[in-house]
Tab-separated table of C-alpha atoms and ligand atoms in Angstrom:
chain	number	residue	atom	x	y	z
A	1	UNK	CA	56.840	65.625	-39.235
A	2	UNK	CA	59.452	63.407	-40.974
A	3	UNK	CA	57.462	62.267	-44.254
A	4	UNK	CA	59.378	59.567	-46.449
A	5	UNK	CA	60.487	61.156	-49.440
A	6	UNK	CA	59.124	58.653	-51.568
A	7	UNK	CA	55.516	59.079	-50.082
A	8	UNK	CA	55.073	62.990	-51.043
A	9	UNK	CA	53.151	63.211	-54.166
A	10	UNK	CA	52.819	67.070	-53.948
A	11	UNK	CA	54.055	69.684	-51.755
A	12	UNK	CA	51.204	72.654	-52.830
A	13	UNK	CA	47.658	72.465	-51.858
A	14	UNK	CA	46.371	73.094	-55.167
A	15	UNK	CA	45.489	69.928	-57.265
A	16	UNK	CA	43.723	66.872	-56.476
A	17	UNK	CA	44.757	63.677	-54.674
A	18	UNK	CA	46.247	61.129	-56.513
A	19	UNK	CA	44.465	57.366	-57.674
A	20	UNK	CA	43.622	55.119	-54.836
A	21	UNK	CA	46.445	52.925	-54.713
A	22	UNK	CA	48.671	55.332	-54.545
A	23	UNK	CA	46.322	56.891	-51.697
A	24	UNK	CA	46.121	53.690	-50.337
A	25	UNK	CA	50.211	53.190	-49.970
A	26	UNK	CA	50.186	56.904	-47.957
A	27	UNK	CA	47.516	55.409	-45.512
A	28	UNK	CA	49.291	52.526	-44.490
A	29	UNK	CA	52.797	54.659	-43.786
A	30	UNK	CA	50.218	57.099	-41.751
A	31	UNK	CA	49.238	54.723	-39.452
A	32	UNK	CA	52.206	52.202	-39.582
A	33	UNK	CA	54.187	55.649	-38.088
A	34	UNK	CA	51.371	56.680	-35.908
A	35	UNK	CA	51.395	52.787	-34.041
A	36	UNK	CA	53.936	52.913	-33.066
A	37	UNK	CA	53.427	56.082	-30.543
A	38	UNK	CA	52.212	54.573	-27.255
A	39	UNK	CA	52.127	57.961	-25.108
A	40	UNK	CA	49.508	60.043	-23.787
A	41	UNK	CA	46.177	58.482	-21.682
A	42	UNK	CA	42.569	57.546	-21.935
A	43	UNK	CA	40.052	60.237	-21.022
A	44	UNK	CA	38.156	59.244	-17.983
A	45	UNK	CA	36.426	62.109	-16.696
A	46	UNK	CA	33.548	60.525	-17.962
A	47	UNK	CA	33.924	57.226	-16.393
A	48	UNK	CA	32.625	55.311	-18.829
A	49	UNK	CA	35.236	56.547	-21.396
A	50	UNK	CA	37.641	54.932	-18.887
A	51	UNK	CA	37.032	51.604	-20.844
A	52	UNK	CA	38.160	52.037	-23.888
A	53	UNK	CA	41.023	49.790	-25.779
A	54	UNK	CA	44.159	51.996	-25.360
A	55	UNK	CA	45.658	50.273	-29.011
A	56	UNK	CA	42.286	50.779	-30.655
A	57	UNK	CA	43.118	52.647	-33.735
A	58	UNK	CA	41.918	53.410	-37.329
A	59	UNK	CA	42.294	55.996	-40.555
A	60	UNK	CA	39.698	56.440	-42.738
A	61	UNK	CA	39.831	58.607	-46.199
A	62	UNK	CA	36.384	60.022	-48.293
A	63	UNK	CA	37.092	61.534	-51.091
A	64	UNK	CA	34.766	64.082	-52.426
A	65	UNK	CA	34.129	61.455	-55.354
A	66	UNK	CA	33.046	59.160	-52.623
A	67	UNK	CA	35.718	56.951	-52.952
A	68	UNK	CA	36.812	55.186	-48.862
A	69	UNK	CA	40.153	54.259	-47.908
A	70	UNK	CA	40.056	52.303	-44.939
A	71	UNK	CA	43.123	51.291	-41.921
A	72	UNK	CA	42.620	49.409	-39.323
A	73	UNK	CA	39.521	49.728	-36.876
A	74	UNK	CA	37.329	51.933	-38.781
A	75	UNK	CA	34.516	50.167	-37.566
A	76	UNK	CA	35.151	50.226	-33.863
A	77	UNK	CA	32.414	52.268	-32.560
A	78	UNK	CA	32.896	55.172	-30.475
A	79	UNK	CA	30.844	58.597	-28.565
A	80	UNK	CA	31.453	61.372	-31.510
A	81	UNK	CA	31.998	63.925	-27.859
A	82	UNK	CA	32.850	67.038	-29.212
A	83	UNK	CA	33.746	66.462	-33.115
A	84	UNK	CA	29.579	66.747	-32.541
A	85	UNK	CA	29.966	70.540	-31.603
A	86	UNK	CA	31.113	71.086	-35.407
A	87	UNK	CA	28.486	69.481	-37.047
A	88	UNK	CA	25.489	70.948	-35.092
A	89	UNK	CA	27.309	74.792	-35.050
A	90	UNK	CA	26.888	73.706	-39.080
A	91	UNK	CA	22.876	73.180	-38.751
A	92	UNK	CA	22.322	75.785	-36.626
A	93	UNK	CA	24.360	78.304	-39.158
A	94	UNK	CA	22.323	76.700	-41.952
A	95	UNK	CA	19.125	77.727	-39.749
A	96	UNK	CA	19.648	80.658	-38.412
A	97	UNK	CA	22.683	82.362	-40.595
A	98	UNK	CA	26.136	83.797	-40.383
A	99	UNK	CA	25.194	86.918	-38.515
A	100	UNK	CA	23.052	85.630	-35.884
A	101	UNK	CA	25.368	83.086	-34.446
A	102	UNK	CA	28.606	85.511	-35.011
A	103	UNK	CA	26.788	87.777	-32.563
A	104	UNK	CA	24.889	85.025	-29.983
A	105	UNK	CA	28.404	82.414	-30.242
A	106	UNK	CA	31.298	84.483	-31.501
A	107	UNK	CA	34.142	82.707	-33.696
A	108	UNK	CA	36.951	83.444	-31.302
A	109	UNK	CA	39.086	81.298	-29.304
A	110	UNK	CA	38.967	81.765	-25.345
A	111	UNK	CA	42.711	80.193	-24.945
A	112	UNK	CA	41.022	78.845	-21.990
A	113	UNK	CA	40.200	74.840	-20.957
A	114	UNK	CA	37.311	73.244	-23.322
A	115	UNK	CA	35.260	73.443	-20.020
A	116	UNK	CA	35.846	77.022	-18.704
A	117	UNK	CA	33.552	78.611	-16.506
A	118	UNK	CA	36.065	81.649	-16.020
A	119	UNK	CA	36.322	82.418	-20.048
A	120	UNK	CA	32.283	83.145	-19.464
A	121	UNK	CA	32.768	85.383	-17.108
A	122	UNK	CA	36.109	87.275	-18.729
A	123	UNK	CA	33.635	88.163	-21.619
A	124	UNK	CA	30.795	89.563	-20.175
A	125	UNK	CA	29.080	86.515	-20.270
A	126	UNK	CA	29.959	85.993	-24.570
A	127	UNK	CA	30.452	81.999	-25.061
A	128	UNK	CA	33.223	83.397	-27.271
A	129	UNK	CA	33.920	79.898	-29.017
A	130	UNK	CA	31.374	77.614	-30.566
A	131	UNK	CA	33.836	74.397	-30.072
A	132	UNK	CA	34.150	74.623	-26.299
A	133	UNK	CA	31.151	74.130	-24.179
A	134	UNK	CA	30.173	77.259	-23.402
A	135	UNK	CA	29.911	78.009	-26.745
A	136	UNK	CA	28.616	74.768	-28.132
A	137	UNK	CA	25.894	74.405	-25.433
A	138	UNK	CA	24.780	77.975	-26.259
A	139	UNK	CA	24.617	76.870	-30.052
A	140	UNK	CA	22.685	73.692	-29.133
A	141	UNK	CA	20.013	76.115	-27.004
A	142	UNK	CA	20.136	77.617	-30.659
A	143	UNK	CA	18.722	74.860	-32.792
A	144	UNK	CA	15.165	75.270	-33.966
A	145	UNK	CA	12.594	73.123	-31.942
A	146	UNK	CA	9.487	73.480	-30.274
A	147	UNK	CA	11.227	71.629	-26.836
A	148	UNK	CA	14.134	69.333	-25.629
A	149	UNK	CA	12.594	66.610	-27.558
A	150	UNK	CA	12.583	68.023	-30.889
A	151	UNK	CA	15.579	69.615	-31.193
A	152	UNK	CA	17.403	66.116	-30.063
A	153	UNK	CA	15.658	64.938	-33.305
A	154	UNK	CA	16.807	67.818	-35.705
A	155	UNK	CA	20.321	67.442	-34.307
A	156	UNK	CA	20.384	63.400	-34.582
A	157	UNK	CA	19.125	63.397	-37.874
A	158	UNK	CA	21.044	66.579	-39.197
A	159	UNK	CA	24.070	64.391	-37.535
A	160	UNK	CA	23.164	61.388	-39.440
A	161	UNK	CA	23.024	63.253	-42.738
A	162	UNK	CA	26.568	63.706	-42.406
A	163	UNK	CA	27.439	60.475	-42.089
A	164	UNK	CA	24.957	59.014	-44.778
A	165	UNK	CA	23.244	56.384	-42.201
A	166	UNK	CA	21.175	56.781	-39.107
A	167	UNK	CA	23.429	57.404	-35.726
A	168	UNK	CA	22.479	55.934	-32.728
A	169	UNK	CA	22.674	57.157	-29.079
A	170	UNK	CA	25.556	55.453	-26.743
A	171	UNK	CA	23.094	54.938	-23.789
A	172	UNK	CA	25.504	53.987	-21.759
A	173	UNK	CA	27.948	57.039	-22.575
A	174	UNK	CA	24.721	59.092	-21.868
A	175	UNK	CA	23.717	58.151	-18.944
A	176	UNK	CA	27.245	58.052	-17.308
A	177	UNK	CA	27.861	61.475	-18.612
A	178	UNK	CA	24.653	62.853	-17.038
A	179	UNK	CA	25.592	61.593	-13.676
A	180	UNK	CA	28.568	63.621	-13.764
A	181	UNK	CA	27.962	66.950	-15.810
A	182	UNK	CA	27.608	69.490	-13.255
A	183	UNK	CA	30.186	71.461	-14.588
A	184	UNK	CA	28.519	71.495	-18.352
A	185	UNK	CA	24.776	72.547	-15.775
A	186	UNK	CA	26.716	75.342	-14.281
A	187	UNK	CA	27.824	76.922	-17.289
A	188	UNK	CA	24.389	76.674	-18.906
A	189	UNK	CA	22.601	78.541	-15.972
A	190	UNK	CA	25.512	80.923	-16.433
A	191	UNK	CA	24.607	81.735	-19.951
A	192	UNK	CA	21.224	82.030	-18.802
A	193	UNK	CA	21.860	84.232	-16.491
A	194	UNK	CA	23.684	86.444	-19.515
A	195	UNK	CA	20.968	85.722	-21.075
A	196	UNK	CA	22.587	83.442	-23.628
A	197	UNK	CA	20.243	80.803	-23.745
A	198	UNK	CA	16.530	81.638	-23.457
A	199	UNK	CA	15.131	77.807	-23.359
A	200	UNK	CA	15.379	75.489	-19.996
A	201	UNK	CA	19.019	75.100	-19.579
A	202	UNK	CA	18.548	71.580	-18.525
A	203	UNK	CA	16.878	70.443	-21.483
A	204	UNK	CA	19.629	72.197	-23.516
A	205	UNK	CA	22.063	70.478	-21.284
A	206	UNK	CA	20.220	67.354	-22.080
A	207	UNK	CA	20.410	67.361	-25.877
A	208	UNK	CA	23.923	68.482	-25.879
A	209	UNK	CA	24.854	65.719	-23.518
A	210	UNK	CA	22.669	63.454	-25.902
A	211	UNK	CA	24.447	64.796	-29.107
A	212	UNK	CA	27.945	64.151	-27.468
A	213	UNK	CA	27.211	60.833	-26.825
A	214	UNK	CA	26.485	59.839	-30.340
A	215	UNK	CA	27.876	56.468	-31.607
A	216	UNK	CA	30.455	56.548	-34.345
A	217	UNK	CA	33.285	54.966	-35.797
A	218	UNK	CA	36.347	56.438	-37.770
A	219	UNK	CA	34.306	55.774	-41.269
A	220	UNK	CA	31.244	57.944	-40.360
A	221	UNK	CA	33.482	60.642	-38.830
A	222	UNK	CA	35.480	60.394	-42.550
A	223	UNK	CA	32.145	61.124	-44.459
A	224	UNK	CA	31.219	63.840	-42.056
A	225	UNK	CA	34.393	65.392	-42.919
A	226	UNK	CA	33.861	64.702	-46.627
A	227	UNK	CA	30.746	66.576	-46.883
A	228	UNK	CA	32.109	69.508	-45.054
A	229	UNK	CA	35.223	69.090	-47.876
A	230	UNK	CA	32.583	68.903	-50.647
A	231	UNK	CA	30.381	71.770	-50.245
A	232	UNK	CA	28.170	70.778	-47.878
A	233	UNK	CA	26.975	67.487	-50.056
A	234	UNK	CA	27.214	63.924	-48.820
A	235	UNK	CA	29.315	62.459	-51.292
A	236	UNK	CA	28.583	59.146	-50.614
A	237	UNK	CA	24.720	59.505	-50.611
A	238	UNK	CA	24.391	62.386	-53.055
A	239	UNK	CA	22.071	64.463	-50.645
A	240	UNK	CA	23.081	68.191	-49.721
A	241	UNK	CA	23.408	68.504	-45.562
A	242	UNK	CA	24.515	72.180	-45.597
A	243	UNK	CA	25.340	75.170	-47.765
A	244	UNK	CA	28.901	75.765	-48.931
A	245	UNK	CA	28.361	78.746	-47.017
A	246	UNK	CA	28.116	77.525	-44.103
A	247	UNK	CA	30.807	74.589	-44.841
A	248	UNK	CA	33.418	77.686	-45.331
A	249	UNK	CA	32.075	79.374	-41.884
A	250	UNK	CA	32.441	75.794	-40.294
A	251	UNK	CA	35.647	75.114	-41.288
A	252	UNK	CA	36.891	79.186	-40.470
A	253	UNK	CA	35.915	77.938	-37.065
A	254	UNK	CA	37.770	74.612	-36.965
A	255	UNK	CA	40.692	76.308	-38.418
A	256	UNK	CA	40.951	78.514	-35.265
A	257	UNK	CA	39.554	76.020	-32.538
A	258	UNK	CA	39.202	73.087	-33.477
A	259	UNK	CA	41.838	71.070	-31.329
A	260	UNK	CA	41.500	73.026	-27.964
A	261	UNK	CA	44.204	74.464	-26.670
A	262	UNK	CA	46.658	72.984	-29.181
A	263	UNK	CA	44.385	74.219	-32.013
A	264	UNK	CA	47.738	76.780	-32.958
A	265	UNK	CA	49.955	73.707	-33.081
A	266	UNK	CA	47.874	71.483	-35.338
A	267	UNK	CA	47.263	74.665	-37.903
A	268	UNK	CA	51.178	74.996	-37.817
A	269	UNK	CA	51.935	71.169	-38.233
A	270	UNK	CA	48.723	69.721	-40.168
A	271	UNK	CA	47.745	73.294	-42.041
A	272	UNK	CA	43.649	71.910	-42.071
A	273	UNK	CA	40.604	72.702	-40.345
A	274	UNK	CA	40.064	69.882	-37.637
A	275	UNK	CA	37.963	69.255	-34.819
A	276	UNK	CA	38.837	66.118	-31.846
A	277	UNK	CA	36.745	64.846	-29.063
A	278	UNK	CA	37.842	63.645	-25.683
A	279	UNK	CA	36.972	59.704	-26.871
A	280	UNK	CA	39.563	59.900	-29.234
A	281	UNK	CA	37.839	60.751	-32.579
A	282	UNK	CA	39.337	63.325	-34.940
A	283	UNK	CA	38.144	65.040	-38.056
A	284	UNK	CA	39.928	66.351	-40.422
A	285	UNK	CA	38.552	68.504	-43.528
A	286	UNK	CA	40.943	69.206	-47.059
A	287	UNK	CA	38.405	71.130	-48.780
A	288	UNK	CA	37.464	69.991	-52.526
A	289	UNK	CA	39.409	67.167	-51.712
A	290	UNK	CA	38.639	64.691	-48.514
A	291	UNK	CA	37.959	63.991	-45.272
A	292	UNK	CA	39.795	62.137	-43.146
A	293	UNK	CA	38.513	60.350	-39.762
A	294	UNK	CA	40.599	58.778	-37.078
A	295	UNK	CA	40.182	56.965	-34.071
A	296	UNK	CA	42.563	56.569	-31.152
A	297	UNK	CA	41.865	56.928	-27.863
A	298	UNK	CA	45.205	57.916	-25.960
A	299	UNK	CA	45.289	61.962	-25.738
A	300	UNK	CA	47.985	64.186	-25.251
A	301	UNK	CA	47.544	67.144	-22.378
A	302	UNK	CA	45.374	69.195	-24.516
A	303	UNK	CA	42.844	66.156	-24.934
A	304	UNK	CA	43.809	65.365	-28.708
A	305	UNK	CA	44.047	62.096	-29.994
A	306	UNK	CA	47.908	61.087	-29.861
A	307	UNK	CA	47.799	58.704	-32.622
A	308	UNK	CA	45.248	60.813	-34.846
A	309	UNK	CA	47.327	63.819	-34.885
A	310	UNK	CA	50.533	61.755	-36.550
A	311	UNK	CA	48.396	60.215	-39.214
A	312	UNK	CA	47.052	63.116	-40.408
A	313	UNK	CA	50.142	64.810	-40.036
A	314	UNK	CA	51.690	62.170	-42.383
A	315	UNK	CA	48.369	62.421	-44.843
A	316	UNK	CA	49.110	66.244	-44.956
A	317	UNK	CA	52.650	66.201	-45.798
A	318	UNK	CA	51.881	63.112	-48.497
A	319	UNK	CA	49.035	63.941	-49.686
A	320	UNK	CA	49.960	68.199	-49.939
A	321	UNK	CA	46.790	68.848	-48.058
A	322	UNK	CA	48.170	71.575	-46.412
A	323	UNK	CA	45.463	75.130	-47.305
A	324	UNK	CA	48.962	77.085	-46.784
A	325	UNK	CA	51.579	75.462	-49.139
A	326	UNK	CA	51.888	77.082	-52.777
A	327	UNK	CA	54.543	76.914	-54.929
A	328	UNK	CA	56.084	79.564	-56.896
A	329	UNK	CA	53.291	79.779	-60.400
A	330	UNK	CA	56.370	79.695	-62.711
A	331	UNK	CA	57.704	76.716	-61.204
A	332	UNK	CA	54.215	74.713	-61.794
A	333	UNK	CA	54.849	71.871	-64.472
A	334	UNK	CA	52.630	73.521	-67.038
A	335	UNK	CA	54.987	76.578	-67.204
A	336	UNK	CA	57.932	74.791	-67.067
A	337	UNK	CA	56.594	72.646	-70.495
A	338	UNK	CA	55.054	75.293	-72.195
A	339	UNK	CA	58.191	77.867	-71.934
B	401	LIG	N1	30.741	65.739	-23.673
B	401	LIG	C1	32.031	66.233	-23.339
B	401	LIG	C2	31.935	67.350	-22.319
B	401	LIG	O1	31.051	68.153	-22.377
B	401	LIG	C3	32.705	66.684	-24.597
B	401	LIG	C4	34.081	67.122	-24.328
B	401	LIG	C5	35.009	66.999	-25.498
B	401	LIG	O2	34.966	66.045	-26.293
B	401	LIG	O3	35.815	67.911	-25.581
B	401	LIG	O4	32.713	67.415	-21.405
């Protein structure tokens, strides 16, 4: 990524990020360079994602003071997909703790497609991965709830604390997902027959299908992302979602597979825990600092957002988000003016 030198206000993680308009001037360059890349295609496996505006795009910026930065169309709504699978592995962590989903989920990335049924088998029948769907509809079956019903309500409104405002279901993204998830009903009766899930692997099918289609836009994804970045607490509405226990777990996970099979490629390029969905929604997470959400729904091969990737590639490099950068400690300023 080719940053303009004039744009880079620090090259080491460390630090905060600078005053909004200086924030504001990085944002624009992010997503006047990301416009113009017209490559990669719509997702329409799920037919009704087929429909979406190909030039749709927007950046949004939380800080972890609560302070928005807004591109574009931040306010075109969208299904969340699977950015959802990072926010409910974060509930059901909260819930249940570190150990038990380490051992039911694992951490580890398949290197296999999102939608594997031959990763399942490879491992004995382990999900592996809580961010593909083995894994994320075996952490879905995990979330507390006396049936189908209630645990649809504990993950919409543990969704909606995230975002700060009440998130509504995409019926129509629903219902044409349901009509063609047979792959998504395989693999659950495949856990069950691991036994990986021990509830009614339709219902668990159900809610996960439910929480994918989730309506969003790029400023609810950018909160969501915030609170991860601020210990778990909403910055915009004050309230604590999570632990910053489980944030750190989260984000461990998004770190290693976040972006599917590219999820090697963004850590290299971006250096941030991240998580896309196959509607074109990305998340991005600079802890103690912000969150950034995007929306553009051409992918690339690996099903991540085209357009997302280069603005938050450009934020990165600007903004020294980057959890890998340092500097040399006695070439920081405060050496330099106290020697
Ligand atoms: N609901 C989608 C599925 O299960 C989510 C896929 C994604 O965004 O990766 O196929």
């Amino acid at each position: 990524m080719d940053v303009d030198a004039a744009d880079v206000v620090q090259s080491v993680s460390t630090g905060r990020v600078p005053e909004a308009p200086q924030v504001d001037r990085i944002l624009e360059a992010a997503h006047t360079r990301a416009l113009r890349h017209r490559e990669g295609r719509v997702a329409d496996y799920i037919p009704v994602l087929a429909a979406a505006d190909p030039e749709a795009f927007g950046v949004c910026v939380v800080g972890v003071d609560g302070v928005r930065h807004d591109i574009g169309d931040t306010r075109m709504r969208f299904s969340i997909q699977s950015i959802s699978k990072a926010f409910v592995y974060a509930l059901v962590v909260e819930q249940l703790g570190h150990e038990r989903v380490l051992e039911v989920v694992g951490v580890n990335n398949t290197g296999l497609a999102f939608n594997s049924v031959i990763a399942i088998e490879l491992n004995d029948g382990h999900p592996m991965n809580p961010m593909v769907n083995a894994g994320a509809i075996a952490t879905t079956a995990l979330m507390p709830g006396e049936d189908a019903d209630a645990q649809w309500e504990a993950v919409r409104d543990g969704l909606s604390r995230f975002a700060g405002r009440p998130l509504e279901l995409d019926d129509e993204v629903y219902r044409s997902e349901s009509e063609t998830n047979l792959r998504n009903r395989a693999i659950a009766r495949l856990l069950q027959s691991y036994g990986r899930i021990d509830r009614d692997p339709e219902g668990v099918v159900d809610v996960y299908t439910r929480q994918c289609a989730l309506s969003v836009d790029a400023g609810d994804l950018a909160v969501m992302a915030a609170t991860l970045a601020d210990g778990g607490v909403n910055p915009v509405t004050g309230q604590r979602v999570v632990s910053a226990d489980v944030c750190r777990d989260t984000l461990a996970v998004l770190a290693a597979n976040g972006l599917y099979e590219g999820s090697g490629e963004w850590l290299f390029e971006i250096g941030l825990p991240g998580k896309s969905g196959v509607a074109g929604g990305l998340v991005t997470i600079a802890p103690g600092k912000v969150g950034v959400g995007t929306y553009a729904p051409r992918l690339d091969d690996a099903g991540n957002s085209v357009r997302g990737q280069i603005a938050t590639a450009y934020l990165s490099r600007a903004l020294g988000l980057n959890i890998f950068a340092s500097a040399p400690f006695a070439s920081a300023p405060q050496r330099e003016s106290s020697s």
